[in-house]
mmCIF file of N, CA and C in Angstrom:
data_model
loop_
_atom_site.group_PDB
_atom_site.id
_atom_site.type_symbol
_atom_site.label_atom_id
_atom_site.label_comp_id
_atom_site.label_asym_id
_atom_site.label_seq_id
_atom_site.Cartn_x
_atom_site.Cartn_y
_atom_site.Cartn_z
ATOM 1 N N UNK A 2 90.610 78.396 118.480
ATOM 2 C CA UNK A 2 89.433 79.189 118.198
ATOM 3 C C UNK A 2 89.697 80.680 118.463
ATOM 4 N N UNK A 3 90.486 80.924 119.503
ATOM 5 C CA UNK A 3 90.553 82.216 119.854
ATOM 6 C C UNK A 3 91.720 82.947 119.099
ATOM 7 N N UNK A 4 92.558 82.174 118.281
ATOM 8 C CA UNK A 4 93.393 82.412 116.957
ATOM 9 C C UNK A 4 92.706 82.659 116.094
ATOM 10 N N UNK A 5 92.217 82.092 115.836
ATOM 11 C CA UNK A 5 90.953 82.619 114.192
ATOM 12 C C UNK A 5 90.403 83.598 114.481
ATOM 13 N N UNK A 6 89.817 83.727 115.725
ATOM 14 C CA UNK A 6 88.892 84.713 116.469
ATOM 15 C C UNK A 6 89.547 86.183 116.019
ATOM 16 N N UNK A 7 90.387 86.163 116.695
ATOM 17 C CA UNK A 7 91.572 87.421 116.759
ATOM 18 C C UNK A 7 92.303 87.868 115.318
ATOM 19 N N UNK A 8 92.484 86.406 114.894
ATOM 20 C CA UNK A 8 93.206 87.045 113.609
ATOM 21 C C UNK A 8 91.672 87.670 112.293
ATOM 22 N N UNK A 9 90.634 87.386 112.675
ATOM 23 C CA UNK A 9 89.118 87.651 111.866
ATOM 24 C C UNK A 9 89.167 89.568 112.339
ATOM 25 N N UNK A 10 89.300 89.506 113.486
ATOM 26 C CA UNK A 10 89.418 91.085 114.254
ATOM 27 C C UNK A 10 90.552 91.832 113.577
ATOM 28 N N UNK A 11 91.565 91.441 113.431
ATOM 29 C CA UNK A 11 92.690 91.933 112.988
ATOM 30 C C UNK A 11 92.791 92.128 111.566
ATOM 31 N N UNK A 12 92.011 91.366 110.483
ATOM 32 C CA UNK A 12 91.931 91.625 109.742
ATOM 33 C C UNK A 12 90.709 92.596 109.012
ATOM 34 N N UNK A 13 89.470 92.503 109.734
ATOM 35 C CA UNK A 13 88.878 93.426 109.772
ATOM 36 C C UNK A 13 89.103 94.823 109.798
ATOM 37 N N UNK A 14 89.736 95.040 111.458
ATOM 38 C CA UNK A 14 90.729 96.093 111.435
ATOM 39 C C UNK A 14 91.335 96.950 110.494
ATOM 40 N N UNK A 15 92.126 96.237 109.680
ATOM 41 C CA UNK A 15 93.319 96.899 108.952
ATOM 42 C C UNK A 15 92.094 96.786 107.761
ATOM 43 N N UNK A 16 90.975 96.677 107.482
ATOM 44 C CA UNK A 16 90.523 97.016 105.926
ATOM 45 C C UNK A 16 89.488 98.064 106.676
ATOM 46 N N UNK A 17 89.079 98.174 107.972
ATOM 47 C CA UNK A 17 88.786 99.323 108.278
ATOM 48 C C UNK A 17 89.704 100.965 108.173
ATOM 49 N N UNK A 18 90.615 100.438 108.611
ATOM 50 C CA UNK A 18 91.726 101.523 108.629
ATOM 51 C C UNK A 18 91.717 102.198 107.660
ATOM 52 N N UNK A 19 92.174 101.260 106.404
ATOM 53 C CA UNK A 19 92.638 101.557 104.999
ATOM 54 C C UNK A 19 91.648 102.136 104.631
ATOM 55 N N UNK A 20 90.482 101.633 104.325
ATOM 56 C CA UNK A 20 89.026 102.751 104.136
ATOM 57 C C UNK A 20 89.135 104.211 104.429
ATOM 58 N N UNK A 21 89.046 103.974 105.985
ATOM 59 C CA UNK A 21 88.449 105.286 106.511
ATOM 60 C C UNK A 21 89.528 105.861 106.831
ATOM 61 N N UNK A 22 90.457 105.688 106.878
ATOM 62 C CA UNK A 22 91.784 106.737 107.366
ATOM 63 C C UNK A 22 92.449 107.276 105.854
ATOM 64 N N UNK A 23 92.559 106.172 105.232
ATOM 65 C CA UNK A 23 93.568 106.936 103.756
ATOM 66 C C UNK A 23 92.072 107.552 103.222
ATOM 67 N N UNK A 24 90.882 107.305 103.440
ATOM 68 C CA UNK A 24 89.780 108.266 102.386
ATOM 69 C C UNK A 24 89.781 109.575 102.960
ATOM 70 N N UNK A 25 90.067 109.248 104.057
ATOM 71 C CA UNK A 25 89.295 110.766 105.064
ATOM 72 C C UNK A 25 91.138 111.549 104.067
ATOM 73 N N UNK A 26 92.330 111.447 104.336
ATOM 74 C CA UNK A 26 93.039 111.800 103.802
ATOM 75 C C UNK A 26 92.711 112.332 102.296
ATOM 76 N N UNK A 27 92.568 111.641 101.459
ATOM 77 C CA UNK A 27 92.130 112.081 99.975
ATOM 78 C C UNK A 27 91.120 112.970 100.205
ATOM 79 N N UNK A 28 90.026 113.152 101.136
ATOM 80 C CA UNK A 28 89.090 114.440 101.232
ATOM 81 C C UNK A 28 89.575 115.558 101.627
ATOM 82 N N UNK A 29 90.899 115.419 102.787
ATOM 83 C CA UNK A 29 91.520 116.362 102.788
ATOM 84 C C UNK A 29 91.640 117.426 101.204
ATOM 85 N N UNK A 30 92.198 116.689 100.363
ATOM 86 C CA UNK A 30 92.643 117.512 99.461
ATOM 87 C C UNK A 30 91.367 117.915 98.233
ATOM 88 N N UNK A 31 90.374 117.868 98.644
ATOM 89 C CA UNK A 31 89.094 118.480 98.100
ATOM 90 C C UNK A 31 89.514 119.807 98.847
ATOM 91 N N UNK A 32 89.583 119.414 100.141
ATOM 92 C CA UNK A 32 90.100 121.218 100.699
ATOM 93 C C UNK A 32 90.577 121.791 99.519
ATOM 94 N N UNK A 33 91.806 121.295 99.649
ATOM 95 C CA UNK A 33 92.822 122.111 98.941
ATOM 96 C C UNK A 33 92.252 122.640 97.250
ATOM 97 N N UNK A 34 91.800 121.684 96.857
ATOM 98 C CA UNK A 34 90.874 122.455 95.358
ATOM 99 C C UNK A 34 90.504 123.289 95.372
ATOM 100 N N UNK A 35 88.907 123.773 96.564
ATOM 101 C CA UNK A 35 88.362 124.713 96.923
ATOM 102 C C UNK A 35 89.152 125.334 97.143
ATOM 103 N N UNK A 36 90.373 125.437 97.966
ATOM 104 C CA UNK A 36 91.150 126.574 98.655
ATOM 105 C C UNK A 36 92.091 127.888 97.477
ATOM 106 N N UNK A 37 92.664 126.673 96.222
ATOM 107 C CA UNK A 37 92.657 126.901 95.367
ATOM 108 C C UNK A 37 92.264 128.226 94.540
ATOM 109 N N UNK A 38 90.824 127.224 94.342
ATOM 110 C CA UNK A 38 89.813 127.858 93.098
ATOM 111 C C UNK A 38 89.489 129.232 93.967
ATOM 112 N N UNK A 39 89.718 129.164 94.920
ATOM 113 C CA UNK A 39 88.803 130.696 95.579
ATOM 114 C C UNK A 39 89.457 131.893 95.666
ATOM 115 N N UNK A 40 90.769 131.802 95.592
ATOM 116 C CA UNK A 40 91.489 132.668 95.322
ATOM 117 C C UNK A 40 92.578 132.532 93.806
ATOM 118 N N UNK A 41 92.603 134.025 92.813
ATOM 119 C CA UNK A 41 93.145 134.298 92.189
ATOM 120 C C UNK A 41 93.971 134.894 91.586
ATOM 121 N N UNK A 42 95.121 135.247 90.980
ATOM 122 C CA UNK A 42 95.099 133.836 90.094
ATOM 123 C C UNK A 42 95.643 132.353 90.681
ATOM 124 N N UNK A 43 95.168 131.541 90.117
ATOM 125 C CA UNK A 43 96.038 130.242 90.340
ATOM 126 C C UNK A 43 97.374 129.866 90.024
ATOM 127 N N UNK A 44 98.119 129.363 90.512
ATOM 128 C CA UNK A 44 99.660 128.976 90.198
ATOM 129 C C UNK A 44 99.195 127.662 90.112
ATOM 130 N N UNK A 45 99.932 127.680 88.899
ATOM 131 C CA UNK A 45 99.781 126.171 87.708
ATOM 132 C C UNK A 45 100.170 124.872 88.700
ATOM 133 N N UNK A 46 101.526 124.824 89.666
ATOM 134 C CA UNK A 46 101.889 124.080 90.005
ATOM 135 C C UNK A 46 101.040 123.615 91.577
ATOM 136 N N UNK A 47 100.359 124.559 91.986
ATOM 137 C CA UNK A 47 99.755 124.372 93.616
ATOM 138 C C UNK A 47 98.553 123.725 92.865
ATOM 139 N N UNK A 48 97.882 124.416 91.846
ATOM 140 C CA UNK A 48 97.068 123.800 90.659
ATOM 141 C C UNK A 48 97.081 121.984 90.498
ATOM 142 N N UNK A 49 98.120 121.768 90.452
ATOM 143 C CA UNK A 49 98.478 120.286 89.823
ATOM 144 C C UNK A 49 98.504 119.216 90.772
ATOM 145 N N UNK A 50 99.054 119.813 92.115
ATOM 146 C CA UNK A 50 99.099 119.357 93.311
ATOM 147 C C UNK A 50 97.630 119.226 93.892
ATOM 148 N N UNK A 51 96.776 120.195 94.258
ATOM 149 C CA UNK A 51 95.740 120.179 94.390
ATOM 150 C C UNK A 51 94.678 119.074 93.641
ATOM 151 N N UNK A 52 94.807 118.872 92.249
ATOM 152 C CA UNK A 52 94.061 118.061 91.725
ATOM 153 C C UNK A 52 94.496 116.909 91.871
ATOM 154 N N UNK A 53 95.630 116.363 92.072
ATOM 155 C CA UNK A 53 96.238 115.297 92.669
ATOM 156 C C UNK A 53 95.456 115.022 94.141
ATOM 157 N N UNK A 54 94.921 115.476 94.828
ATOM 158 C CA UNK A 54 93.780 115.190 95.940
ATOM 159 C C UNK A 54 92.477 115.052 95.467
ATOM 160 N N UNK A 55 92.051 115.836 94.754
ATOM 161 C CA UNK A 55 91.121 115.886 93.878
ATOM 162 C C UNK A 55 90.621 114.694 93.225
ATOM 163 N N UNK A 56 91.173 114.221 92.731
ATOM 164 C CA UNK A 56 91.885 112.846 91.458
ATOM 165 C C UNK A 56 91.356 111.446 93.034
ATOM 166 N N UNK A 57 92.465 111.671 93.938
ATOM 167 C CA UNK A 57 91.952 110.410 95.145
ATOM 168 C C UNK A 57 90.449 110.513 95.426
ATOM 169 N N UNK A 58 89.987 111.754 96.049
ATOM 170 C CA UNK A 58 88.667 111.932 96.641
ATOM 171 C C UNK A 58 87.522 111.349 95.572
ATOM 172 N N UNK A 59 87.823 111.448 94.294
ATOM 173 C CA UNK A 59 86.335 111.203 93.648
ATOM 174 C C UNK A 59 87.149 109.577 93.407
ATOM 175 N N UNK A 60 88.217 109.007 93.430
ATOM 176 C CA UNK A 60 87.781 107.302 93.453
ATOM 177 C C UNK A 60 87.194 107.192 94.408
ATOM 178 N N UNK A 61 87.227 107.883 95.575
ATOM 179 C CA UNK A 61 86.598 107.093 97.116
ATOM 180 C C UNK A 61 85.296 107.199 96.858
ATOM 181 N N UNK A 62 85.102 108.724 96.605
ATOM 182 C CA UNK A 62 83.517 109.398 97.015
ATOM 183 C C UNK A 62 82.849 108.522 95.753
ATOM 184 N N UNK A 63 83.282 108.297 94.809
ATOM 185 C CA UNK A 63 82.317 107.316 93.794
ATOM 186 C C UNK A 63 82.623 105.759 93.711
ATOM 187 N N UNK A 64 83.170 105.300 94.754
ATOM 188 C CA UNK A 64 83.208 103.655 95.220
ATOM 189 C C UNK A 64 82.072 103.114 94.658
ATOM 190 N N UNK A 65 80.812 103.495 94.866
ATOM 191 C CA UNK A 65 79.964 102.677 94.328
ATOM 192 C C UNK A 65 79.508 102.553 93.002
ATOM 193 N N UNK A 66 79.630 103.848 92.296
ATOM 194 C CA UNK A 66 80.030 103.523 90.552
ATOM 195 C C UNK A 66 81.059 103.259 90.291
ATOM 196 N N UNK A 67 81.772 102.998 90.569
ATOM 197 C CA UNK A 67 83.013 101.997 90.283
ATOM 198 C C UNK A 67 83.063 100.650 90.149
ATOM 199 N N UNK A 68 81.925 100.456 91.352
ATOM 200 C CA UNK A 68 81.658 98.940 91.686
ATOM 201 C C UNK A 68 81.115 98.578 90.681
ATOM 202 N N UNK A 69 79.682 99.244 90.093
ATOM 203 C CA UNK A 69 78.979 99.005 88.843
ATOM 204 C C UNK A 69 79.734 98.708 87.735
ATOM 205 N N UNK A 70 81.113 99.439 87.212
ATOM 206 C CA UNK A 70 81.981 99.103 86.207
ATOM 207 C C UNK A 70 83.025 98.440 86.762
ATOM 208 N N UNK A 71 82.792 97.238 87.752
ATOM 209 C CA UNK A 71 83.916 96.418 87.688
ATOM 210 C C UNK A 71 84.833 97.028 88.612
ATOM 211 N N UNK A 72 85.336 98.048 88.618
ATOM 212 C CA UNK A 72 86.111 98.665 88.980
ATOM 213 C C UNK A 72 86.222 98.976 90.500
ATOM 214 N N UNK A 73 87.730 98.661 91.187
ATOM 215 C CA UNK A 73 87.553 98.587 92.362
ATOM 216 C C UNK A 73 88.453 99.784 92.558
ATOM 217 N N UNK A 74 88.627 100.963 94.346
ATOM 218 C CA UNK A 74 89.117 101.915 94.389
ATOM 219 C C UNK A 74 90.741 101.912 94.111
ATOM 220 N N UNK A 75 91.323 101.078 94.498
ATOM 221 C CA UNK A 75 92.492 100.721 94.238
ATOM 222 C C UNK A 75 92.961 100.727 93.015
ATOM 223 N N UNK A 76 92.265 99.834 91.582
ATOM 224 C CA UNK A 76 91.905 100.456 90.655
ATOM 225 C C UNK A 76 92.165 101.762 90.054
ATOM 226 N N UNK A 77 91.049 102.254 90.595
ATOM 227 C CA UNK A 77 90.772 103.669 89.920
ATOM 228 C C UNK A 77 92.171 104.673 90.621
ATOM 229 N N UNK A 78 92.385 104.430 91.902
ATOM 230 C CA UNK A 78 93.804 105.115 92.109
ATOM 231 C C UNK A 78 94.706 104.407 91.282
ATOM 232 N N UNK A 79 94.936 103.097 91.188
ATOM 233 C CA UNK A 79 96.181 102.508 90.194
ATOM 234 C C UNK A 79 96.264 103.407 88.977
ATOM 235 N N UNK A 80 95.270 103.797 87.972
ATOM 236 C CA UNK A 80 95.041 104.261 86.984
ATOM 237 C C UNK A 80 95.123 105.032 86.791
ATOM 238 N N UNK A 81 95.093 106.316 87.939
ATOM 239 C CA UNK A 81 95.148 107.256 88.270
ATOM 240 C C UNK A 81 96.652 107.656 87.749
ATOM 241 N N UNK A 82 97.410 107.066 88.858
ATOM 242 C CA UNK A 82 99.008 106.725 88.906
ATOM 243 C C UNK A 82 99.822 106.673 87.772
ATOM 244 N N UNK A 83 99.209 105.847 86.904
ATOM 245 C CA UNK A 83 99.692 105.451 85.701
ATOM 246 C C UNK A 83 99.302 106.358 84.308
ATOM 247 N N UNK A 84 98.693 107.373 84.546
ATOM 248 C CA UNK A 84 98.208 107.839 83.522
ATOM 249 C C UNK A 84 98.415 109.379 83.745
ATOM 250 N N UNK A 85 98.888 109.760 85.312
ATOM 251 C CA UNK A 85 99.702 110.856 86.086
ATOM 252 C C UNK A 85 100.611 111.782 85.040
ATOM 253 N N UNK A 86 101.349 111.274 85.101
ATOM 254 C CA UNK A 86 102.338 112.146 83.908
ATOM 255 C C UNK A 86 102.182 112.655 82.709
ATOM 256 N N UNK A 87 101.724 111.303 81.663
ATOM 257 C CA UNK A 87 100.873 111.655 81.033
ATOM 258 C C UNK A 87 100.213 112.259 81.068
ATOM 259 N N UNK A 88 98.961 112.593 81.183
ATOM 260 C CA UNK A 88 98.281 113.578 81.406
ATOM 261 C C UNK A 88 98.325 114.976 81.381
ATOM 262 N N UNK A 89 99.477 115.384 82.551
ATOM 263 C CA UNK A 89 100.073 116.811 82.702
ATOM 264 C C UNK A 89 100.434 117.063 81.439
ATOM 265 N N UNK A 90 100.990 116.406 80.993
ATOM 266 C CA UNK A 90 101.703 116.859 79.732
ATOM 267 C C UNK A 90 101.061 117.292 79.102
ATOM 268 N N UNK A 91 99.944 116.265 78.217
ATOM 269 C CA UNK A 91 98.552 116.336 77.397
ATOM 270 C C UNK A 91 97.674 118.094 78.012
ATOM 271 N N UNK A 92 97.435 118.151 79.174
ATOM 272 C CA UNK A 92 96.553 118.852 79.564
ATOM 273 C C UNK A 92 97.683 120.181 79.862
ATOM 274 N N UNK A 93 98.209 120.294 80.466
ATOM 275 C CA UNK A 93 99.091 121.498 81.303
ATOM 276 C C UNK A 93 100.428 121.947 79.966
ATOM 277 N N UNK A 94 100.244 121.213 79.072
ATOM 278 C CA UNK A 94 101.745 121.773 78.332
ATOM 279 C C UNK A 94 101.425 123.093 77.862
ATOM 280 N N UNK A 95 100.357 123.830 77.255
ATOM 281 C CA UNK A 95 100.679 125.047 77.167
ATOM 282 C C UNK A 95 99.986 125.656 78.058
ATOM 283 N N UNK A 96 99.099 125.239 79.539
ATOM 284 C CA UNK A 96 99.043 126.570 80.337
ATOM 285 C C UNK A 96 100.100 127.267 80.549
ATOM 286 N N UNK A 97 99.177 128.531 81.288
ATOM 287 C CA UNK A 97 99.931 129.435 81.265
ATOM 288 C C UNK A 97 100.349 129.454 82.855
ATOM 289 N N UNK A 98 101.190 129.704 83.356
ATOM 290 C CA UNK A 98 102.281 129.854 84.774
ATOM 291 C C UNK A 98 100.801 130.306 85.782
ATOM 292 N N UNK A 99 100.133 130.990 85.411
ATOM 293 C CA UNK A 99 98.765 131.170 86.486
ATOM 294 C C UNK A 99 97.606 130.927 85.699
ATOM 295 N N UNK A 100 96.737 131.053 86.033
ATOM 296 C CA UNK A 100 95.355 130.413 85.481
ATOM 297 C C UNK A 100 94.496 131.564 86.601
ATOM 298 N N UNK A 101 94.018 132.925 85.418
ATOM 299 C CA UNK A 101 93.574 133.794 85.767
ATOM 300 C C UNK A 101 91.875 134.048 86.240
ATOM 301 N N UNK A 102 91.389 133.135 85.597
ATOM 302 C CA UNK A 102 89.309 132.929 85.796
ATOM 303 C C UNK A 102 89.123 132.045 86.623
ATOM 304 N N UNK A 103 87.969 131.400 86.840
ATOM 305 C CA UNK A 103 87.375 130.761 87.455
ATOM 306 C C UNK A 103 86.974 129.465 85.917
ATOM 307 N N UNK A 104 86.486 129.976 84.879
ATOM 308 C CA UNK A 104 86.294 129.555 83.883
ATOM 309 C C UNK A 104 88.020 128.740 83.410
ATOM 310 N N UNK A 105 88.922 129.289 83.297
ATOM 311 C CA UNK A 105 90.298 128.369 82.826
ATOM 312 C C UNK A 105 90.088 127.082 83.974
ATOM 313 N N UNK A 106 90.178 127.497 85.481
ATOM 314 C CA UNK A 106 90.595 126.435 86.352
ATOM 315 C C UNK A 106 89.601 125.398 86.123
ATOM 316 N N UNK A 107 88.278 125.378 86.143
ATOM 317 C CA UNK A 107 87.129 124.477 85.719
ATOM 318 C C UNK A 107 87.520 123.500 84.342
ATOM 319 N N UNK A 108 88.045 124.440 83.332
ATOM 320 C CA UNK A 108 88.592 123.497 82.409
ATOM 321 C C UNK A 108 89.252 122.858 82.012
ATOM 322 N N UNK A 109 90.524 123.450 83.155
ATOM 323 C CA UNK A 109 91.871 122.261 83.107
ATOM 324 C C UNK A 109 91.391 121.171 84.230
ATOM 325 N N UNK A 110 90.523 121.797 85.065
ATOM 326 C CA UNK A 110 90.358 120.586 86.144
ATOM 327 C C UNK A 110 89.080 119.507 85.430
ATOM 328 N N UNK A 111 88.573 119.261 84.412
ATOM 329 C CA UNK A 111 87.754 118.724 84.267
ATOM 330 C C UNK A 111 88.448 117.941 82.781
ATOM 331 N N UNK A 112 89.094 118.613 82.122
ATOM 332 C CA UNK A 112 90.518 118.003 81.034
ATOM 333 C C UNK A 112 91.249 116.960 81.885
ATOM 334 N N UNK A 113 92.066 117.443 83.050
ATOM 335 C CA UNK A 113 92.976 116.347 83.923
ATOM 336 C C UNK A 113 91.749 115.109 84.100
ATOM 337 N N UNK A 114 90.960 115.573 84.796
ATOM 338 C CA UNK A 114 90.614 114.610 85.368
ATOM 339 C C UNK A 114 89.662 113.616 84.753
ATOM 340 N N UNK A 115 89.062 114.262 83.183
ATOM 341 C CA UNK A 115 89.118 112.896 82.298
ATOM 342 C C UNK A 115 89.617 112.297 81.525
ATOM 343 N N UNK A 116 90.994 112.722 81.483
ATOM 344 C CA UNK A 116 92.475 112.203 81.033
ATOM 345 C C UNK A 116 92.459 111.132 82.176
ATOM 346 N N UNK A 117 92.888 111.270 83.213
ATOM 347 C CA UNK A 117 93.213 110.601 84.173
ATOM 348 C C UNK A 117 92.385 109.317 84.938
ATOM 349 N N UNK A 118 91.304 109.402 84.972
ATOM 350 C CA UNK A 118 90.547 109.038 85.704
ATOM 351 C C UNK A 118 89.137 108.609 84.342
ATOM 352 N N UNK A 119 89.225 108.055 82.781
ATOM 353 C CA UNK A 119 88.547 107.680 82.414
ATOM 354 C C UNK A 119 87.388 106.791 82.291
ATOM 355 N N UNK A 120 86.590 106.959 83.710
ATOM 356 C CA UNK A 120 85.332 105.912 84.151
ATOM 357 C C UNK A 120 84.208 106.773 83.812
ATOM 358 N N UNK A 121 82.857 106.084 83.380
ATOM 359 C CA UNK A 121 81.799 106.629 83.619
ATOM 360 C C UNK A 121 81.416 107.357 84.960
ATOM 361 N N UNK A 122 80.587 108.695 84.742
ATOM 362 C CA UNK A 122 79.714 108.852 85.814
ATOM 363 C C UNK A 122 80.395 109.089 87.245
ATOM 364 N N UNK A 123 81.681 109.223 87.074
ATOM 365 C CA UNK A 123 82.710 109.817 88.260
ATOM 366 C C UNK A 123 83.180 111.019 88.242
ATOM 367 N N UNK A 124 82.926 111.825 87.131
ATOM 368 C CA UNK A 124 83.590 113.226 87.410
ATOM 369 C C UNK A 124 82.566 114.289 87.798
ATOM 370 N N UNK A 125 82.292 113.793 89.285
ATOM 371 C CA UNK A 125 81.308 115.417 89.441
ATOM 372 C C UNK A 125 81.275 114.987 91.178
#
């Protein structure tokens, strides 16, 4: 009994962890967007990196429309992953080396990220 007991705790545990430790991580890099966008111009590549945090934080922060389409966070990061490269290409092949407005960065970041991340009702 006190085997089941423990191993029920232990598994709890580790899907606590995974939650709240790798999400709080992916919010980290909402920082980095803001940190980004607030100063100009942007360099394309801190740019790409940045939305790559960006990209994690809204599977977490929209877990529960996800849930509505089936879709679980793991998921929406898998997809993420897989559609990564792609993407850049599609979206970033002819920016330009900086991204001078406030208006360019809004539009490549909202291009990537419904390239990437094609779910309802998650990009905001």
């Amino acid at each position: 009994m006190k085997l089941l007991l423990g191993s029920i705790l232990i598994i709890a545990a580790g899907f606590s962890i995974n939650k709240y430790v790798f999400s709080s991580r992916a919010y980290d890099g909402v920082t980095a967007v803001t940190d980004v966008i607030s100063v100009y111009p942007v360099n394309i590549f801190d740019f790409k990196k940045a939305m790559e945090g960006y990209a994690h934080h809204l599977c977490y922060k929209n877990e529960a429309t996800l849930n509505t389409q089936n879709v679980t966070v793991k998921e929406c990061l898998s997809q993420y992953e897989n559609k990564k490269l792609e993407c850049e290409k599609k979206v970033f092949r002819l920016a330009p080396l900086n991204l001078e407005t406030e208006v360019e960065v809004l539009d490549y970041s909202r291009q990537y990220t419904k390239c990437t991340l094609p779910y309802k009702y998650i990009l905001g």
